[in-house]
PDB file of C-alpha atoms in Angstrom:
ATOM      1  CA  MET A   1      17.937  -9.169 -10.510  1.00 77.00           C
ATOM      2  CA  TRP A   2      16.049  -9.795  -7.271  1.00 81.00           C
ATOM      3  CA  PHE A   3      13.232  -7.749  -5.782  1.00 83.00           C
ATOM      4  CA  GLN A   4      12.983  -7.365  -2.019  1.00 79.00           C
ATOM      5  CA  GLN A   5      10.273  -5.931   0.169  1.00 79.00           C
ATOM      6  CA  ASP A   6       9.425  -6.162   3.835  1.00 70.00           C
ATOM      7  CA  GLY A   7       6.484  -7.836   5.511  1.00 70.00           C
ATOM      8  CA  ALA A   8       4.169  -4.806   5.440  1.00 77.00           C
ATOM      9  CA  ALA A   9       0.502  -5.708   5.054  1.00 81.00           C
ATOM     10  CA  PRO A  10       0.020  -3.878   1.700  1.00 85.00           C
ATOM     11  CA  HIS A  11       2.897  -5.902   0.229  1.00 82.00           C
ATOM     12  CA  PHE A  12       1.060  -9.127   1.078  1.00 83.00           C
ATOM     13  CA  ALA A  13      -1.978  -8.297  -1.066  1.00 90.00           C
ATOM     14  CA  LEU A  14      -2.750 -10.998  -3.615  1.00 91.00           C
ATOM     15  CA  ILE A  15      -2.469  -8.563  -6.531  1.00 93.00           C
ATOM     16  CA  VAL A  16       1.042  -7.581  -5.396  1.00 92.00           C
ATOM     17  CA  ARG A  17       2.200 -11.181  -5.017  1.00 91.00           C
ATOM     18  CA  GLN A  18       0.715 -12.088  -8.408  1.00 93.00           C
ATOM     19  CA  PHE A  19       2.594  -9.190 -10.010  1.00 94.00           C
ATOM     20  CA  LEU A  20       5.865 -10.243  -8.363  1.00 92.00           C
ATOM     21  CA  ASN A  21       5.364 -13.887  -9.314  1.00 92.00           C
ATOM     22  CA  GLN A  22       4.724 -12.882 -12.911  1.00 93.00           C
ATOM     23  CA  ASN A  23       7.565 -10.355 -13.227  1.00 93.00           C
ATOM     24  CA  TYR A  24      10.219 -11.758 -10.902  1.00 92.00           C
ATOM     25  CA  ARG A  25       9.311 -15.476 -10.864  1.00 89.00           C
ATOM     26  CA  GLU A  26      11.359 -17.043  -8.054  1.00 87.00           C
ATOM     27  CA  ARG A  27      13.519 -13.934  -7.568  1.00 89.00           C
ATOM     28  CA  TRP A  28      11.674 -11.924  -4.951  1.00 89.00           C
ATOM     29  CA  ILE A  29      11.900 -11.741  -1.192  1.00 84.00           C
ATOM     30  CA  GLY A  30       8.830 -10.914   0.845  1.00 84.00           C
ATOM     31  CA  ARG A  31       5.991 -12.160   2.969  1.00 82.00           C
ATOM     32  CA  GLY A  32       4.419 -15.117   1.184  1.00 84.00           C
ATOM     33  CA  GLY A  33       7.117 -15.122  -1.476  1.00 86.00           C
ATOM     34  CA  PRO A  34       9.535 -17.753  -2.739  1.00 88.00           C
ATOM     35  CA  VAL A  35      12.055 -16.399  -0.217  1.00 84.00           C
ATOM     36  CA  ASN A  36      10.116 -15.454   2.881  1.00 79.00           C
ATOM     37  CA  TRP A  37      10.858 -12.217   4.718  1.00 73.00           C
ATOM     38  CA  PRO A  38      12.141 -12.794   8.281  1.00 67.00           C
ATOM     39  CA  PRO A  39       9.380 -12.066  10.829  1.00 62.00           C
ATOM     40  CA  ASN A  40       9.547  -8.882  12.897  1.00 58.00           C
ATOM     41  CA  SER A  41      12.430  -7.391  10.926  1.00 60.00           C
ATOM     42  CA  PRO A  42      11.298  -4.117   9.318  1.00 56.00           C
ATOM     43  CA  ASP A  43      14.721  -2.488   9.620  1.00 58.00           C
ATOM     44  CA  LEU A  44      16.924  -5.436   8.726  1.00 65.00           C
ATOM     45  CA  THR A  45      17.929  -4.129   5.299  1.00 66.00           C
ATOM     46  CA  SER A  46      20.348  -1.276   4.773  1.00 66.00           C
ATOM     47  CA  PRO A  47      17.958   0.981   2.855  1.00 68.00           C
ATOM     48  CA  ASP A  48      15.269   0.709   5.537  1.00 66.00           C
ATOM     49  CA  PHE A  49      17.688   1.020   8.415  1.00 66.00           C
ATOM     50  CA  TYR A  50      19.716   3.994   7.269  1.00 74.00           C
ATOM     51  CA  LEU A  51      19.973   4.885   3.609  1.00 80.00           C
ATOM     52  CA  TRP A  52      16.425   6.190   2.990  1.00 80.00           C
ATOM     53  CA  GLY A  53      16.703   8.575   5.943  1.00 83.00           C
ATOM     54  CA  TYR A  54      20.074   9.778   4.717  1.00 85.00           C
ATOM     55  CA  GLN A  55      18.701  10.307   1.193  1.00 88.00           C
ATOM     56  CA  LYS A  56      15.608  12.085   2.491  1.00 90.00           C
ATOM     57  CA  ASN A  57      17.773  14.586   4.366  1.00 90.00           C
ATOM     58  CA  VAL A  58      19.791  15.298   1.223  1.00 90.00           C
ATOM     59  CA  VAL A  59      16.765  15.585  -1.080  1.00 92.00           C
ATOM     60  CA  PHE A  60      14.842  17.868   1.272  1.00 92.00           C
ATOM     61  CA  GLU A  61      17.681  20.254   2.182  1.00 91.00           C
ATOM     62  CA  GLU A  62      15.577  22.651   0.127  1.00 90.00           C
ATOM     63  CA  ARG A  63      11.915  22.158  -0.670  1.00 90.00           C
ATOM     64  CA  PRO A  64      11.393  20.737  -4.183  1.00 89.00           C
ATOM     65  CA  THR A  65       9.422  23.076  -6.442  1.00 92.00           C
ATOM     66  CA  THR A  66       8.051  20.648  -9.047  1.00 95.00           C
ATOM     67  CA  ARG A  67       7.736  16.934  -9.656  1.00 94.00           C
ATOM     68  CA  GLU A  68      10.653  17.108 -12.087  1.00 95.00           C
ATOM     69  CA  ASP A  69      12.733  18.994  -9.523  1.00 95.00           C
ATOM     70  CA  MET A  70      11.985  16.258  -6.991  1.00 93.00           C
ATOM     71  CA  GLN A  71      12.985  13.530  -9.441  1.00 94.00           C
ATOM     72  CA  ASP A  72      16.216  15.386 -10.282  1.00 95.00           C
ATOM     73  CA  ARG A  73      17.032  15.788  -6.594  1.00 93.00           C
ATOM     74  CA  ILE A  74      16.525  12.069  -5.986  1.00 92.00           C
ATOM     75  CA  ARG A  75      18.745  11.129  -8.942  1.00 93.00           C
ATOM     76  CA  GLN A  76      21.456  13.558  -7.844  1.00 94.00           C
ATOM     77  CA  ALA A  77      21.296  12.383  -4.229  1.00 92.00           C
ATOM     78  CA  CYS A  78      21.652   8.733  -5.317  1.00 90.00           C
ATOM     79  CA  ALA A  79      24.586   9.540  -7.591  1.00 93.00           C
ATOM     80  CA  ALA A  80      26.341  11.513  -4.852  1.00 94.00           C
ATOM     81  CA  ILE A  81      26.228   9.003  -1.981  1.00 91.00           C
ATOM     82  CA  PRO A  82      29.766   8.971  -0.570  1.00 92.00           C
ATOM     83  CA  ARG A  83      31.591   5.665  -0.929  1.00 93.00           C
ATOM     84  CA  GLN A  84      32.302   5.545   2.806  1.00 92.00           C
ATOM     85  CA  THR A  85      28.586   5.916   3.554  1.00 87.00           C
ATOM     86  CA  LEU A  86      27.852   2.867   1.396  1.00 86.00           C
ATOM     87  CA  LEU A  87      30.651   0.874   3.052  1.00 88.00           C
ATOM     88  CA  ASN A  88      29.388   1.807   6.519  1.00 85.00           C
ATOM     89  CA  THR A  89      25.871   0.814   5.505  1.00 82.00           C
ATOM     90  CA  VAL A  90      27.067  -2.638   4.432  1.00 81.00           C
ATOM     91  CA  ARG A  91      29.127  -3.052   7.604  1.00 84.00           C
ATOM     92  CA  HIS A  92      26.136  -2.201   9.807  1.00 82.00           C
ATOM     93  CA  PHE A  93      23.942  -4.550   7.758  1.00 78.00           C
ATOM     94  CA  GLN A  94      26.371  -7.399   8.363  1.00 80.00           C
ATOM     95  CA  ARG A  95      26.313  -6.630  12.076  1.00 81.00           C
ATOM     96  CA  ARG A  96      22.489  -6.696  12.170  1.00 78.00           C
ATOM     97  CA  LEU A  97      22.452 -10.040  10.339  1.00 76.00           C
ATOM     98  CA  THR A  98      24.904 -11.501  12.854  1.00 81.00           C
ATOM     99  CA  LEU A  99      22.808 -10.229  15.776  1.00 80.00           C
ATOM    100  CA  CYS A 100      19.649 -11.618  14.188  1.00 75.00           C
ATOM    101  CA  LEU A 101      21.253 -15.051  13.914  1.00 77.00           C
ATOM    102  CA  GLN A 102      22.596 -14.871  17.480  1.00 81.00           C
ATOM    103  CA  ALA A 103      19.119 -13.992  18.750  1.00 77.00           C
ATOM    104  CA  ASN A 104      17.769 -17.045  16.893  1.00 73.00           C
ATOM    105  CA  ARG A 105      15.406 -14.806  14.902  1.00 61.00           C
ATOM    106  CA  GLY A 106      14.211 -13.137  18.096  1.00 65.00           C
ATOM    107  CA  ASN A 107      14.276  -9.450  18.981  1.00 66.00           C
ATOM    108  CA  PHE A 108      17.793  -8.059  18.942  1.00 64.00           C
ATOM    109  CA  LYS A 109      17.072  -4.320  19.107  1.00 63.00           C
ATOM    110  CA  GLN A 110      18.488  -4.118  22.631  1.00 53.00           C
ATOM    111  CA  LEU A 111      21.704  -5.750  21.386  1.00 53.00           C
ATOM    112  CA  LEU A 112      22.125  -2.989  18.794  1.00 55.00           C
ATOM    113  CA  HIS A 113      21.865  -0.230  21.345  1.00 52.00           C
ATOM    114  CA  GLY A 114      23.438  -2.008  24.299  1.00 48.00           C
TER     115      GLY A 114
END
C-alpha cells in the first residue's frame, strides 16, 4: 500500500516525514518524500478534486448528532458511492494528468475550464 499527500506545509514537518519514512518506507508520495509531489498541484488527485466534496455533501445532508453518528455516516457514504461516480472520477483524473503533462508541469487550470 502507498500513502499519498499533497504539498501542504503541515505535511512537510519533519515529524510527519519521519513517521511516513518509518511506517511506509519508500511507499509514500509527498513533498520531500521518496516520490515527490508535483509542485502547484493541490487538486491533481481525484479525492481532492471531487470525491471529498461529494462525500461531504452526502454526510452532511443532515447534521450529525454524535461522533459515532458522524463516523457511521462517513462509512455509509463511502460504501454507497455509485460506481459511475467512481468511473467519472478516474476519467477526470486521467484528463487532469494529461493536461498537466501537456502544460509541462505548468498551470493548466485554464485548460480545464476552457
